[in-house]
PDB file of C-alpha atoms in Angstrom:
ATOM      1  CA  MET L   1    -151.682  17.479 211.148  1.00  0.00           C
ATOM      2  CA  PRO L   2    -148.237  18.093 209.591  1.00  0.00           C
ATOM      3  CA  ALA L   3    -149.938  19.766 206.636  1.00  0.00           C
ATOM      4  CA  VAL L   4    -151.973  21.985 208.948  1.00  0.00           C
ATOM      5  CA  GLU L   5    -148.878  22.945 210.961  1.00  0.00           C
ATOM      6  CA  GLY L   6    -147.026  23.734 207.755  1.00  0.00           C
ATOM      7  CA  ASN L   7    -149.831  25.989 206.580  1.00  0.00           C
ATOM      8  CA  LEU L   8    -149.945  27.770 209.941  1.00  0.00           C
ATOM      9  CA  GLN L   9    -146.191  28.354 209.875  1.00  0.00           C
ATOM     10  CA  GLY L  10    -146.462  29.734 206.369  1.00  0.00           C
ATOM     11  CA  ILE L  11    -149.239  32.094 207.409  1.00  0.00           C
ATOM     12  CA  VAL L  12    -147.263  33.288 210.452  1.00  0.00           C
ATOM     13  CA  VAL L  13    -144.165  33.916 208.330  1.00  0.00           C
ATOM     14  CA  ARG L  14    -146.147  35.915 205.771  1.00  0.00           C
ATOM     15  CA  ILE L  15    -147.762  37.972 208.529  1.00  0.00           C
ATOM     16  CA  LEU L  16    -144.382  38.729 210.135  1.00  0.00           C
ATOM     17  CA  VAL L  17    -142.897  39.703 206.772  1.00  0.00           C
ATOM     18  CA  ARG L  18    -145.793  42.043 206.064  1.00  0.00           C
ATOM     19  CA  ILE L  19    -145.502  43.600 209.514  1.00  0.00           C
ATOM     20  CA  SER L  20    -141.774  44.184 208.967  1.00  0.00           C
ATOM     21  CA  VAL L  21    -142.378  45.731 205.550  1.00  0.00           C
ATOM     22  CA  CYS L  22    -145.092  47.969 206.981  1.00  0.00           C
ATOM     23  CA  ARG L  23    -142.747  49.118 209.748  1.00  0.00           C
ATOM     24  CA  VAL L  24    -140.021  49.978 207.256  1.00  0.00           C
ATOM     25  CA  LEU L  25    -142.488  51.850 205.059  1.00  0.00           C
ATOM     26  CA  ALA L  26    -143.873  53.675 208.090  1.00  0.00           C
ATOM     27  CA  ILE L  27    -140.393  54.803 209.107  1.00  0.00           C
ATOM     28  CA  TRP L  28    -139.595  55.841 205.527  1.00  0.00           C
ATOM     29  CA  VAL L  29    -142.808  57.842 205.139  1.00  0.00           C
ATOM     30  CA  THR L  30    -142.296  59.460 208.549  1.00  0.00           C
ATOM     31  CA  LEU L  31    -138.787  60.553 207.592  1.00  0.00           C
ATOM     32  CA  MET L  32    -140.097  62.006 204.329  1.00  0.00           C
ATOM     33  CA  PHE L  33    -142.102  64.527 206.332  1.00  0.00           C
ATOM     34  CA  LEU L  34    -139.856  64.828 209.384  1.00  0.00           C
ATOM     35  CA  PRO L  35    -137.542  67.845 208.961  1.00  0.00           C
ATOM     36  CA  ALA L  36    -133.866  66.945 208.855  1.00  0.00           C
ATOM     37  CA  GLU L  37    -132.433  69.187 211.565  1.00  0.00           C
ATOM     38  CA  TYR L  38    -128.944  69.264 212.999  1.00  0.00           C
ATOM     39  CA  ASN L  39    -128.246  68.990 216.722  1.00  0.00           C
ATOM     40  CA  THR L  40    -131.652  67.692 217.832  1.00  0.00           C
ATOM     41  CA  PRO L  41    -131.886  65.263 220.803  1.00  0.00           C
ATOM     42  CA  LEU L  42    -132.816  62.307 218.572  1.00  0.00           C
ATOM     43  CA  GLY L  43    -130.265  63.242 215.929  1.00  0.00           C
ATOM     44  CA  SER L  44    -127.475  63.589 218.479  1.00  0.00           C
ATOM     45  CA  VAL L  45    -128.176  60.125 219.909  1.00  0.00           C
ATOM     46  CA  VAL L  46    -128.207  58.507 216.459  1.00  0.00           C
ATOM     47  CA  ALA L  47    -125.078  60.393 215.360  1.00  0.00           C
ATOM     48  CA  ARG L  48    -123.080  59.373 218.439  1.00  0.00           C
ATOM     49  CA  PHE L  49    -124.166  55.762 217.923  1.00  0.00           C
ATOM     50  CA  ILE L  50    -123.023  55.808 214.278  1.00  0.00           C
ATOM     51  CA  VAL L  51    -119.685  57.461 215.061  1.00  0.00           C
ATOM     52  CA  LYS L  52    -118.921  55.062 217.907  1.00  0.00           C
ATOM     53  CA  HIS L  53    -119.739  51.872 216.054  1.00  0.00           C
ATOM     54  CA  ALA L  54    -118.307  52.916 212.676  1.00  0.00           C
ATOM     55  CA  THR L  55    -115.054  53.932 214.363  1.00  0.00           C
ATOM     56  CA  ASN L  56    -114.784  50.565 216.097  1.00  0.00           C
ATOM     57  CA  TYR L  57    -115.970  48.546 213.098  1.00  0.00           C
ATOM     58  CA  PHE L  58    -113.129  49.302 210.700  1.00  0.00           C
ATOM     59  CA  PRO L  59    -111.445  50.585 213.008  1.00  0.00           C
ATOM     60  CA  ILE L  60    -110.534  54.221 212.290  1.00  0.00           C
ATOM     61  CA  LYS L  61    -107.639  56.068 213.902  1.00  0.00           C
ATOM     62  CA  VAL L  62    -106.718  59.754 213.638  1.00  0.00           C
ATOM     63  CA  ILE L  63    -103.086  60.890 213.539  1.00  0.00           C
ATOM     64  CA  PHE L  64    -102.153  64.569 213.942  1.00  0.00           C
ATOM     65  CA  GLU L  65     -98.896  65.958 212.630  1.00  0.00           C
ATOM     66  CA  ASP L  66     -99.185  68.925 214.991  1.00  0.00           C
ATOM     67  CA  LYS L  67    -102.358  69.127 217.059  1.00  0.00           C
ATOM     68  CA  GLU L  68    -101.022  72.099 219.026  1.00  0.00           C
ATOM     69  CA  ALA L  69    -100.921  74.168 215.823  1.00  0.00           C
ATOM     70  CA  PHE L  70    -104.721  74.506 215.870  1.00  0.00           C
ATOM     71  CA  ASP L  71    -106.481  77.495 217.419  1.00  0.00           C
ATOM     72  CA  PRO L  72    -109.891  76.295 218.705  1.00  0.00           C
ATOM     73  CA  ASN L  73    -111.431  79.674 217.916  1.00  0.00           C
ATOM     74  CA  GLN L  74    -110.151  79.807 214.334  1.00  0.00           C
ATOM     75  CA  SER L  75    -112.110  78.472 211.367  1.00  0.00           C
ATOM     76  CA  TYR L  76    -110.264  75.965 209.161  1.00  0.00           C
ATOM     77  CA  VAL L  77    -110.856  74.277 205.830  1.00  0.00           C
ATOM     78  CA  ILE L  78    -110.278  70.582 206.540  1.00  0.00           C
ATOM     79  CA  ALA L  79    -109.619  69.264 203.029  1.00  0.00           C
ATOM     80  CA  ALA L  80    -110.133  65.503 203.367  1.00  0.00           C
ATOM     81  CA  GLU L  81    -108.917  63.175 200.642  1.00  0.00           C
ATOM     82  CA  PRO L  82    -109.474  60.812 198.931  1.00  0.00           C
ATOM     83  CA  HIS L  83    -113.155  60.440 198.113  1.00  0.00           C
ATOM     84  CA  SER L  84    -112.808  56.738 197.203  1.00  0.00           C
ATOM     85  CA  VAL L  85    -116.043  54.894 196.380  1.00  0.00           C
ATOM     86  CA  LEU L  86    -117.579  56.447 199.500  1.00  0.00           C
ATOM     87  CA  PRO L  87    -115.739  58.697 201.991  1.00  0.00           C
ATOM     88  CA  LEU L  88    -116.689  56.510 204.954  1.00  0.00           C
ATOM     89  CA  GLY L  89    -113.683  57.425 207.066  1.00  0.00           C
ATOM     90  CA  ILE L  90    -114.832  61.010 207.342  1.00  0.00           C
ATOM     91  CA  VAL L  91    -117.232  59.933 210.086  1.00  0.00           C
ATOM     92  CA  ILE L  92    -114.320  60.091 212.550  1.00  0.00           C
ATOM     93  CA  LEU L  93    -113.904  63.816 211.797  1.00  0.00           C
ATOM     94  CA  THR L  94    -117.555  64.813 212.263  1.00  0.00           C
ATOM     95  CA  PRO L  95    -118.558  67.067 215.195  1.00  0.00           C
ATOM     96  CA  GLN L  96    -119.892  64.175 217.303  1.00  0.00           C
ATOM     97  CA  SER L  97    -116.480  62.486 217.483  1.00  0.00           C
ATOM     98  CA  GLY L  98    -114.856  65.534 219.110  1.00  0.00           C
ATOM     99  CA  VAL L  99    -111.547  64.554 217.504  1.00  0.00           C
ATOM    100  CA  LEU L 100    -110.714  67.799 215.709  1.00  0.00           C
ATOM    101  CA  PRO L 101    -109.454  70.551 218.059  1.00  0.00           C
ATOM    102  CA  VAL L 102    -111.937  73.220 216.941  1.00  0.00           C
ATOM    103  CA  ASN L 103    -114.945  74.670 218.745  1.00  0.00           C
ATOM    104  CA  LYS L 104    -117.335  74.753 215.789  1.00  0.00           C
ATOM    105  CA  LEU L 105    -117.393  72.291 212.910  1.00  0.00           C
ATOM    106  CA  ARG L 106    -119.553  71.224 209.964  1.00  0.00           C
ATOM    107  CA  ALA L 107    -118.956  68.885 207.048  1.00  0.00           C
ATOM    108  CA  LEU L 108    -120.121  69.739 203.527  1.00  0.00           C
ATOM    109  CA  ALA L 109    -121.294  67.239 200.909  1.00  0.00           C
ATOM    110  CA  SER L 110    -122.918  67.135 197.486  1.00  0.00           C
ATOM    111  CA  ASN L 111    -126.625  67.938 197.364  1.00  0.00           C
ATOM    112  CA  ALA L 112    -127.203  64.491 195.832  1.00  0.00           C
ATOM    113  CA  VAL L 113    -126.690  62.714 199.177  1.00  0.00           C
ATOM    114  CA  PHE L 114    -129.669  64.611 200.617  1.00  0.00           C
ATOM    115  CA  TRP L 115    -132.215  63.361 198.078  1.00  0.00           C
ATOM    116  CA  SER L 116    -133.118  60.186 199.984  1.00  0.00           C
ATOM    117  CA  PRO L 117    -135.094  60.675 203.254  1.00  0.00           C
ATOM    118  CA  LEU L 118    -133.161  58.232 205.442  1.00  0.00           C
ATOM    119  CA  VAL L 119    -129.741  59.198 204.089  1.00  0.00           C
ATOM    120  CA  ARG L 120    -130.610  62.898 204.334  1.00  0.00           C
ATOM    121  CA  HIS L 121    -131.444  62.583 208.019  1.00  0.00           C
ATOM    122  CA  ILE L 122    -128.359  60.553 208.882  1.00  0.00           C
ATOM    123  CA  TRP L 123    -126.001  62.975 207.158  1.00  0.00           C
ATOM    124  CA  THR L 124    -127.717  65.974 208.756  1.00  0.00           C
ATOM    125  CA  TRP L 125    -127.549  64.416 212.223  1.00  0.00           C
ATOM    126  CA  LEU L 126    -123.837  63.819 211.665  1.00  0.00           C
ATOM    127  CA  GLY L 127    -123.349  67.534 211.070  1.00  0.00           C
ATOM    128  CA  VAL L 128    -123.159  67.361 207.277  1.00  0.00           C
ATOM    129  CA  ALA L 129    -124.739  70.170 205.248  1.00  0.00           C
ATOM    130  CA  PRO L 130    -125.364  70.570 201.491  1.00  0.00           C
ATOM    131  CA  VAL L 131    -122.393  72.250 199.899  1.00  0.00           C
ATOM    132  CA  SER L 132    -122.605  75.530 198.019  1.00  0.00           C
ATOM    133  CA  ARG L 133    -120.184  78.386 197.669  1.00  0.00           C
ATOM    134  CA  LYS L 134    -122.507  80.576 199.743  1.00  0.00           C
ATOM    135  CA  SER L 135    -122.914  78.142 202.656  1.00  0.00           C
ATOM    136  CA  PHE L 136    -119.203  77.292 202.616  1.00  0.00           C
ATOM    137  CA  SER L 137    -118.224  80.950 202.820  1.00  0.00           C
ATOM    138  CA  GLU L 138    -120.815  81.818 205.477  1.00  0.00           C
ATOM    139  CA  PHE L 139    -119.757  78.966 207.762  1.00  0.00           C
ATOM    140  CA  LEU L 140    -116.113  80.045 207.663  1.00  0.00           C
ATOM    141  CA  LYS L 141    -116.896  83.713 208.263  1.00  0.00           C
ATOM    142  CA  LYS L 142    -118.957  82.706 211.320  1.00  0.00           C
ATOM    143  CA  GLY L 143    -115.926  80.930 212.754  1.00  0.00           C
ATOM    144  CA  ILE L 144    -117.177  77.441 211.837  1.00  0.00           C
ATOM    145  CA  SER L 145    -114.554  75.077 210.428  1.00  0.00           C
ATOM    146  CA  CYS L 146    -115.608  73.064 207.382  1.00  0.00           C
ATOM    147  CA  ILE L 147    -114.698  69.553 206.270  1.00  0.00           C
ATOM    148  CA  VAL L 148    -114.745  69.218 202.484  1.00  0.00           C
ATOM    149  CA  CYS L 149    -113.573  66.648 199.967  1.00  0.00           C
ATOM    150  CA  PRO L 150    -112.291  68.903 197.162  1.00  0.00           C
ATOM    151  CA  GLY L 151    -111.939  66.111 194.604  1.00  0.00           C
ATOM    152  CA  GLY L 152    -115.472  64.892 195.197  1.00  0.00           C
ATOM    153  CA  VAL L 153    -117.129  62.099 193.225  1.00  0.00           C
ATOM    154  CA  GLN L 154    -115.118  63.151 190.171  1.00  0.00           C
ATOM    155  CA  GLU L 155    -112.240  61.152 191.637  1.00  0.00           C
ATOM    156  CA  CYS L 156    -114.150  57.917 191.015  1.00  0.00           C
ATOM    157  CA  LEU L 157    -113.670  58.533 187.303  1.00  0.00           C
ATOM    158  CA  TYR L 158    -109.900  58.181 187.706  1.00  0.00           C
ATOM    159  CA  MET L 159    -109.733  55.410 190.301  1.00  0.00           C
ATOM    160  CA  ARG L 160    -107.377  52.529 189.581  1.00  0.00           C
ATOM    161  CA  GLU L 161    -106.548  49.392 191.523  1.00  0.00           C
ATOM    162  CA  GLY L 162    -103.313  49.664 193.496  1.00  0.00           C
ATOM    163  CA  SER L 163    -103.081  53.449 193.612  1.00  0.00           C
ATOM    164  CA  GLU L 164    -104.701  56.372 195.396  1.00  0.00           C
ATOM    165  CA  VAL L 165    -106.270  59.075 193.275  1.00  0.00           C
ATOM    166  CA  VAL L 166    -107.136  62.703 194.028  1.00  0.00           C
ATOM    167  CA  PHE L 167    -108.709  65.141 191.575  1.00  0.00           C
ATOM    168  CA  LEU L 168    -107.269  68.513 192.542  1.00  0.00           C
ATOM    169  CA  LYS L 169    -105.477  70.173 189.625  1.00  0.00           C
ATOM    170  CA  GLN L 170    -108.661  71.939 188.516  1.00  0.00           C
ATOM    171  CA  ARG L 171    -110.092  72.499 191.998  1.00  0.00           C
ATOM    172  CA  TYR L 172    -109.435  76.148 192.838  1.00  0.00           C
ATOM    173  CA  GLY L 173    -112.784  77.026 194.394  1.00  0.00           C
ATOM    174  CA  PHE L 174    -112.128  75.749 197.914  1.00  0.00           C
ATOM    175  CA  ILE L 175    -108.792  77.570 197.951  1.00  0.00           C
ATOM    176  CA  LYS L 176    -110.412  80.864 196.970  1.00  0.00           C
ATOM    177  CA  VAL L 177    -113.152  80.546 199.604  1.00  0.00           C
ATOM    178  CA  ALA L 178    -110.527  79.810 202.264  1.00  0.00           C
ATOM    179  CA  MET L 179    -108.505  82.869 201.242  1.00  0.00           C
ATOM    180  CA  GLU L 180    -111.555  85.145 201.268  1.00  0.00           C
ATOM    181  CA  ALA L 181    -112.287  84.070 204.845  1.00  0.00           C
ATOM    182  CA  GLY L 182    -108.648  83.955 205.934  1.00  0.00           C
ATOM    183  CA  SER L 183    -109.116  80.328 207.025  1.00  0.00           C
ATOM    184  CA  PRO L 184    -106.026  78.085 207.063  1.00  0.00           C
ATOM    185  CA  LEU L 185    -106.098  74.967 204.873  1.00  0.00           C
ATOM    186  CA  VAL L 186    -105.560  71.576 206.503  1.00  0.00           C
ATOM    187  CA  PRO L 187    -104.385  68.758 204.177  1.00  0.00           C
ATOM    188  CA  THR L 188    -105.893  65.493 205.389  1.00  0.00           C
ATOM    189  CA  PHE L 189    -105.550  61.983 203.970  1.00  0.00           C
ATOM    190  CA  CYS L 190    -107.313  58.728 204.857  1.00  0.00           C
ATOM    191  CA  PHE L 191    -105.167  55.643 204.347  1.00  0.00           C
ATOM    192  CA  GLY L 192    -107.103  52.395 203.912  1.00  0.00           C
ATOM    193  CA  GLN L 193    -110.450  53.903 202.966  1.00  0.00           C
ATOM    194  CA  SER L 194    -110.090  52.747 199.360  1.00  0.00           C
ATOM    195  CA  ASN L 195    -110.110  49.121 200.570  1.00  0.00           C
ATOM    196  CA  ALA L 196    -113.591  49.374 202.097  1.00  0.00           C
ATOM    197  CA  TYR L 197    -115.234  48.357 198.817  1.00  0.00           C
ATOM    198  CA  LYS L 198    -114.393  46.457 195.676  1.00  0.00           C
ATOM    199  CA  TRP L 199    -115.668  48.068 192.525  1.00  0.00           C
ATOM    200  CA  TRP L 200    -116.111  47.821 188.783  1.00  0.00           C
ATOM    201  CA  LYS L 201    -116.795  50.489 186.198  1.00  0.00           C
ATOM    202  CA  PRO L 202    -116.943  50.604 182.392  1.00  0.00           C
ATOM    203  CA  ARG L 203    -114.160  52.073 180.332  1.00  0.00           C
ATOM    204  CA  GLY L 204    -114.133  54.299 177.324  1.00  0.00           C
ATOM    205  CA  LYS L 205    -114.673  57.860 176.226  1.00  0.00           C
ATOM    206  CA  TRP L 206    -118.473  57.523 176.312  1.00  0.00           C
ATOM    207  CA  TYR L 207    -118.354  56.600 179.984  1.00  0.00           C
ATOM    208  CA  ASN L 208    -116.219  59.620 180.855  1.00  0.00           C
ATOM    209  CA  GLN L 209    -118.546  61.916 178.934  1.00  0.00           C
ATOM    210  CA  LEU L 210    -121.617  60.431 180.622  1.00  0.00           C
ATOM    211  CA  SER L 211    -120.090  60.832 184.078  1.00  0.00           C
ATOM    212  CA  ARG L 212    -119.261  64.476 183.468  1.00  0.00           C
ATOM    213  CA  ALA L 213    -122.723  65.146 182.031  1.00  0.00           C
ATOM    214  CA  ILE L 214    -124.661  63.712 184.997  1.00  0.00           C
ATOM    215  CA  GLY L 215    -122.274  64.990 187.677  1.00  0.00           C
ATOM    216  CA  PHE L 216    -121.287  61.651 189.207  1.00  0.00           C
ATOM    217  CA  THR L 217    -119.646  58.369 188.236  1.00  0.00           C
ATOM    218  CA  PRO L 218    -122.071  55.429 187.863  1.00  0.00           C
ATOM    219  CA  MET L 219    -120.283  52.297 189.019  1.00  0.00           C
ATOM    220  CA  TYR L 220    -120.937  48.954 190.635  1.00  0.00           C
ATOM    221  CA  PHE L 221    -119.404  48.373 194.053  1.00  0.00           C
ATOM    222  CA  TRP L 222    -119.779  45.787 196.783  1.00  0.00           C
ATOM    223  CA  GLY L 223    -118.585  44.966 200.279  1.00  0.00           C
ATOM    224  CA  ARG L 224    -119.053  42.008 202.605  1.00  0.00           C
ATOM    225  CA  PHE L 225    -121.121  39.117 201.213  1.00  0.00           C
ATOM    226  CA  GLY L 226    -121.463  41.040 197.961  1.00  0.00           C
ATOM    227  CA  GLY L 227    -123.681  43.653 199.604  1.00  0.00           C
ATOM    228  CA  PRO L 228    -123.441  47.303 200.710  1.00  0.00           C
ATOM    229  CA  VAL L 229    -121.791  46.595 204.082  1.00  0.00           C
ATOM    230  CA  PRO L 230    -118.140  47.714 203.719  1.00  0.00           C
ATOM    231  CA  PHE L 231    -115.236  45.391 204.362  1.00  0.00           C
ATOM    232  CA  ARG L 232    -113.574  45.712 207.755  1.00  0.00           C
ATOM    233  CA  THR L 233    -110.320  47.428 206.889  1.00  0.00           C
ATOM    234  CA  PRO L 234    -108.219  49.609 209.213  1.00  0.00           C
ATOM    235  CA  MET L 235    -108.290  53.297 208.295  1.00  0.00           C
ATOM    236  CA  TYR L 236    -105.854  55.994 209.345  1.00  0.00           C
ATOM    237  CA  TYR L 237    -106.833  59.631 208.962  1.00  0.00           C
ATOM    238  CA  VAL L 238    -103.683  61.738 208.962  1.00  0.00           C
ATOM    239  CA  VAL L 239    -104.377  65.408 209.718  1.00  0.00           C
ATOM    240  CA  GLY L 240    -101.591  67.646 208.468  1.00  0.00           C
ATOM    241  CA  LYS L 241    -100.352  70.980 209.751  1.00  0.00           C
ATOM    242  CA  PRO L 242    -102.566  73.981 208.929  1.00  0.00           C
ATOM    243  CA  ILE L 243    -101.361  76.029 205.961  1.00  0.00           C
ATOM    244  CA  PRO L 244    -101.763  79.752 206.782  1.00  0.00           C
ATOM    245  CA  VAL L 245    -103.433  81.892 204.115  1.00  0.00           C
ATOM    246  CA  SER L 246    -103.670  85.652 203.789  1.00  0.00           C
ATOM    247  CA  LYS L 247    -107.185  87.050 203.983  1.00  0.00           C
ATOM    248  CA  ILE L 248    -107.923  88.582 200.581  1.00  0.00           C
ATOM    249  CA  THR L 249    -111.422  89.767 199.681  1.00  0.00           C
ATOM    250  CA  ASN L 250    -111.145  88.942 195.995  1.00  0.00           C
ATOM    251  CA  PRO L 251    -107.901  87.054 195.325  1.00  0.00           C
ATOM    252  CA  SER L 252    -106.606  86.905 191.769  1.00  0.00           C
ATOM    253  CA  HIS L 253    -106.165  83.620 189.932  1.00  0.00           C
ATOM    254  CA  GLU L 254    -102.409  83.954 190.338  1.00  0.00           C
ATOM    255  CA  GLU L 255    -102.731  84.393 194.109  1.00  0.00           C
ATOM    256  CA  VAL L 256    -105.080  81.413 194.347  1.00  0.00           C
ATOM    257  CA  SER L 257    -102.744  79.313 192.192  1.00  0.00           C
ATOM    258  CA  VAL L 258     -99.829  79.894 194.553  1.00  0.00           C
ATOM    259  CA  VAL L 259    -101.791  78.630 197.569  1.00  0.00           C
ATOM    260  CA  HIS L 260    -103.263  75.819 195.467  1.00  0.00           C
ATOM    261  CA  GLY L 261     -99.759  74.618 194.630  1.00  0.00           C
ATOM    262  CA  LYS L 262     -98.740  74.742 198.293  1.00  0.00           C
ATOM    263  CA  PHE L 263    -101.745  72.651 199.271  1.00  0.00           C
ATOM    264  CA  ILE L 264    -101.116  69.925 196.694  1.00  0.00           C
ATOM    265  CA  GLY L 265     -97.444  69.833 197.661  1.00  0.00           C
ATOM    266  CA  ALA L 266     -98.331  69.511 201.349  1.00  0.00           C
ATOM    267  CA  LEU L 267    -100.808  66.689 200.639  1.00  0.00           C
ATOM    268  CA  GLU L 268     -98.257  64.778 198.567  1.00  0.00           C
ATOM    269  CA  ALA L 269     -95.616  65.224 201.272  1.00  0.00           C
ATOM    270  CA  LEU L 270     -98.044  64.034 203.947  1.00  0.00           C
ATOM    271  CA  PHE L 271     -98.848  60.922 201.905  1.00  0.00           C
ATOM    272  CA  GLU L 272     -95.207  60.012 201.295  1.00  0.00           C
ATOM    273  CA  LYS L 273     -94.227  60.685 204.901  1.00  0.00           C
ATOM    274  CA  HIS L 274     -96.795  58.366 206.478  1.00  0.00           C
ATOM    275  CA  LYS L 275     -97.525  55.610 203.964  1.00  0.00           C
ATOM    276  CA  ARG L 276     -94.687  53.310 205.041  1.00  0.00           C
ATOM    277  CA  ASP L 277     -95.345  53.517 208.786  1.00  0.00           C
ATOM    278  CA  LEU L 278     -99.053  52.827 208.239  1.00  0.00           C
ATOM    279  CA  GLY L 279     -98.500  49.759 206.073  1.00  0.00           C
ATOM    280  CA  PHE L 280     -99.054  51.271 202.623  1.00  0.00           C
ATOM    281  CA  GLU L 281     -95.466  51.348 201.406  1.00  0.00           C
ATOM    282  CA  GLY L 282     -96.337  50.077 197.926  1.00  0.00           C
ATOM    283  CA  SER L 283     -99.132  52.587 197.388  1.00  0.00           C
ATOM    284  CA  THR L 284     -98.759  55.568 195.059  1.00  0.00           C
ATOM    285  CA  LEU L 285    -100.651  58.858 194.917  1.00  0.00           C
ATOM    286  CA  GLU L 286    -101.809  60.179 191.554  1.00  0.00           C
ATOM    287  CA  VAL L 287    -102.949  63.791 191.316  1.00  0.00           C
ATOM    288  CA  TYR L 288    -105.255  64.691 188.447  1.00  0.00           C
TER     289      TYR L 288
END
């Protein structure tokens, strides 16, 4: 009898495993053909669930330097730094959170994050759209504020333990788009996000060349229990004061450079001003 019971248990387990696998595959295949659309009933429910639980999990807190300086009807470029391994903290700024004092809002991300069906749907439901110069410009001109991470995945190439890294010295494009639309720039920094994962990456010139060639930085990272679940680490998103920009149809490089310098200076000042009060006194900010 024990042998028979053991065989039955084994059969039941195998059946349950196969059912679970079939369910996952069914969901995956369904999402492959289900259009990823923003602001649908299902998407809104999922997005609110993600925002609520992600915000409480870490937790994530937003700090405004001057919330009254925002005009709800104005479009802004919310330049969120750093990228870190993954910009997880940005979930608190997405439209579903209602934290940012603007009427219309979208977040922009690399096209690469939309390749996978499940990930594509989640990002879309959260109000994230594939980034391009055209879409960026059109959103702003329609009065829709945009969240961008100017440094992008390129920042991973420069990451070092014990310091925060932003890749901005060669990033003029987001400044120019903001000036063409007359949209103020908002320096924003997330303290604590870099602690969500531990990571390892190779070193050497070949690695840098490979990363630049493929457009992202291949690296190994892990969270809780050595898996993809991030560590629970408090995050603080500090939203700076909007930097006014003059609306110029085709700004020169010199004009863009002036605003670019103001933005980097404002981000550095924001970092130094808040790091001690938020428990990151020993942290440094490196701008590449």
